[in-house]
Coordinates of C-alpha atoms in Angstrom, one line a residue:
M1 CA -58.6 -30.1 -20.3
K2 CA -55.1 -31.1 -19.4
S3 CA -52.2 -31.0 -21.8
P4 CA -50.9 -34.4 -22.9
L5 CA -47.5 -33.7 -21.3
L6 CA -49.1 -32.9 -17.9
Y7 CA -51.2 -36.1 -18.2
I8 CA -48.1 -38.2 -18.9
L9 CA -46.3 -36.7 -15.9
E10 CA -49.3 -37.4 -13.7
V11 CA -49.5 -41.0 -14.9
L12 CA -45.8 -41.4 -14.1
F13 CA -46.2 -39.9 -10.7
C14 CA -49.3 -42.1 -9.9
S15 CA -47.5 -45.2 -11.1
G16 CA -44.5 -44.4 -8.9
L17 CA -46.7 -44.0 -5.8
L18 CA -48.6 -47.2 -6.5
L19 CA -45.3 -49.1 -7.1
A20 CA -43.8 -47.7 -3.9
F21 CA -46.9 -48.8 -2.0
Y22 CA -46.5 -52.3 -3.6
R23 CA -42.8 -52.6 -2.7
L24 CA -43.2 -51.3 0.8
L25 CA -46.4 -53.1 1.9
L26 CA -47.1 -56.1 -0.4
V27 CA -44.0 -57.8 -1.7
R28 CA -43.4 -61.1 0.1
K29 CA -46.2 -60.3 2.6
V30 CA -49.3 -61.4 0.6
S31 CA -50.0 -64.1 -1.8
F32 CA -48.6 -64.1 -5.3
R33 CA -52.1 -64.0 -6.8
A34 CA -53.0 -60.9 -4.7
C35 CA -49.7 -59.2 -5.8
R36 CA -50.5 -60.0 -9.5
R37 CA -54.0 -58.6 -9.2
Y38 CA -52.7 -55.4 -7.4
L39 CA -50.2 -54.8 -10.2
V40 CA -52.8 -55.2 -13.0
A41 CA -55.1 -52.8 -11.1
A42 CA -52.3 -50.4 -10.5
V43 CA -51.6 -50.1 -14.2
F44 CA -55.2 -49.4 -14.8
L45 CA -55.5 -46.9 -12.0
S46 CA -52.4 -45.1 -12.9
A47 CA -54.0 -44.3 -16.3
V48 CA -57.5 -43.5 -14.9
I49 CA -56.7 -41.4 -11.8
P50 CA -55.0 -38.6 -13.7
A51 CA -57.9 -38.4 -16.2
L52 CA -60.3 -37.7 -13.4
D53 CA -61.1 -34.1 -12.5
I54 CA -61.0 -34.1 -8.7
P55 CA -60.8 -30.7 -7.0
L56 CA -58.4 -30.7 -4.1
Y57 CA -60.1 -27.8 -2.3
P58 CA -63.8 -27.0 -2.4
A59 CA -64.6 -23.9 -4.3
R60 CA -65.9 -20.9 -2.4
T61 CA -67.8 -18.1 -4.1
V62 CA -67.0 -14.7 -2.8
V63 CA -69.2 -11.8 -3.8
Y64 CA -67.8 -8.3 -3.6
P65 CA -70.3 -5.5 -4.2
L66 CA -69.1 -3.2 -7.0
P67 CA -70.2 0.4 -7.4
L68 CA -72.4 1.2 -10.3
I69 CA -70.6 3.2 -13.0
A70 CA -72.6 5.2 -15.5
A71 CA -71.8 4.8 -19.2
P72 CA -70.3 7.8 -21.1
P73 CA -72.6 9.7 -23.5
A74 CA -73.0 8.1 -26.9
E75 CA -71.2 10.9 -28.8
N76 CA -67.9 9.9 -27.2
F77 CA -67.9 6.5 -29.0
V78 CA -65.7 6.1 -32.1
Q79 CA -67.5 5.4 -35.3
T80 CA -66.5 2.1 -37.0
T81 CA -66.4 1.3 -40.7
G82 CA -68.4 -1.9 -40.3
E83 CA -65.4 -4.3 -40.8
L84 CA -64.9 -6.9 -38.2
P85 CA -61.5 -7.8 -36.9
V86 CA -60.0 -11.0 -38.2
A87 CA -59.0 -13.7 -35.7
V88 CA -55.3 -14.6 -36.0
P89 CA -54.4 -18.2 -34.9
V90 CA -52.2 -18.4 -31.9
V91 CA -49.0 -20.3 -32.7
P92 CA -47.0 -21.6 -29.8
S93 CA -43.6 -19.9 -29.7
G94 CA -40.1 -21.1 -29.0
W95 CA -39.6 -24.1 -26.9
R96 CA -43.3 -25.0 -26.6
R97 CA -43.5 -25.6 -30.4
I98 CA -40.5 -28.0 -30.2
L99 CA -41.2 -29.7 -26.8
R100 CA -44.7 -31.0 -27.5
P101 CA -43.9 -33.0 -30.6
M102 CA -40.7 -34.3 -28.9
A103 CA -42.7 -35.4 -25.8
V104 CA -45.4 -37.1 -27.9
G105 CA -42.7 -38.7 -30.1
G106 CA -40.8 -40.0 -27.0
Y107 CA -44.0 -41.4 -25.5
L108 CA -44.9 -43.2 -28.7
T109 CA -41.4 -44.5 -29.1
A110 CA -41.4 -45.9 -25.6
L111 CA -44.9 -47.3 -26.2
F112 CA -43.9 -49.2 -29.4
L113 CA -40.6 -50.4 -27.9
S114 CA -42.5 -51.8 -24.9
L115 CA -45.0 -53.5 -27.1
G116 CA -42.2 -54.9 -29.2
F117 CA -40.4 -56.3 -26.2
L118 CA -43.7 -57.7 -24.9
A119 CA -44.3 -59.5 -28.2
V120 CA -40.8 -60.9 -28.3
R121 CA -41.1 -62.2 -24.7
M122 CA -44.4 -63.8 -25.4
V123 CA -43.1 -65.6 -28.5
G124 CA -40.1 -66.8 -26.4
I125 CA -42.5 -68.1 -23.7
R126 CA -44.6 -69.9 -26.4
R127 CA -41.5 -71.5 -27.9
L128 CA -40.3 -72.6 -24.4
R129 CA -43.7 -74.1 -23.6
R130 CA -43.7 -76.1 -26.9
R131 CA -40.2 -77.5 -26.1
S132 CA -41.1 -78.3 -22.4
R133 CA -42.4 -81.5 -20.9
L134 CA -46.1 -80.6 -20.0
T135 CA -48.0 -82.1 -17.1
D136 CA -51.7 -81.2 -16.7
C137 CA -52.4 -80.5 -13.0
G138 CA -56.1 -79.5 -13.3
A139 CA -56.2 -75.8 -12.6
Y140 CA -52.8 -75.2 -14.2
T141 CA -50.2 -76.9 -16.5
L142 CA -46.7 -77.7 -15.3
A143 CA -44.0 -77.1 -18.0
E144 CA -40.5 -78.5 -17.2
H145 CA -37.4 -77.7 -19.2
P146 CA -33.7 -77.7 -18.2
Q147 CA -33.2 -74.3 -19.9
I148 CA -35.4 -72.5 -17.3
A149 CA -33.2 -71.0 -14.6
T150 CA -35.8 -69.3 -12.4
P151 CA -39.3 -70.7 -12.0
F152 CA -42.2 -68.4 -13.2
S153 CA -45.8 -68.7 -14.3
F154 CA -47.7 -67.3 -17.3
L155 CA -51.3 -67.8 -18.2
R156 CA -52.1 -70.9 -16.0
T157 CA -48.7 -72.5 -16.9
V158 CA -46.0 -72.9 -14.2
F159 CA -42.5 -73.1 -15.8
L160 CA -39.9 -75.1 -13.8
G161 CA -36.3 -75.9 -14.6
G162 CA -34.3 -78.9 -13.6
G163 CA -33.8 -80.0 -10.0
Y164 CA -37.4 -79.4 -8.8
E165 CA -39.4 -82.3 -7.5
R166 CA -42.9 -82.6 -6.5
S167 CA -43.5 -82.8 -2.7
P168 CA -45.7 -85.6 -1.3
A169 CA -47.8 -83.0 0.5
H170 CA -48.6 -81.4 -2.9
D171 CA -49.7 -84.8 -4.3
R172 CA -52.2 -85.3 -1.4
S173 CA -53.7 -81.8 -2.0
L174 CA -54.6 -82.6 -5.6
P175 CA -58.1 -83.8 -6.2

């Protein structure tokens, strides 16, 4: 089983590779919906792939014949008193004892900060939607508000700022 620190490093590496693939091959070359699906799948895959146990090289079994060694006579063995040795727990020493809690603490701190930022942004989007002029367009809702500087979409709602007008071609394409 992998250590949590190794798993986190592998998740970061896998996320970096998937993000590089996205930036190099997909940005502005495929549809927005395909990019969004890829990014959601990339988050899932970057957590799942390091958890898999995939051998890089097939294992080969090599058998070396060993010579048969005879056991020494029984009188050479030391007599024991019957007491069994006590197992002593192994405590990580030095920097390993400090590094693991720091890594877990840093990971949990980043996780809770990210979740906090996500919650704040979602509350902000919800407030913005309530203050916007809403237009039902069938498959999605159009929310218009002058405070929106850059258009974006969130959960079947397209947010537009001032200065955007509907094109006649768009009106013809609606059912």
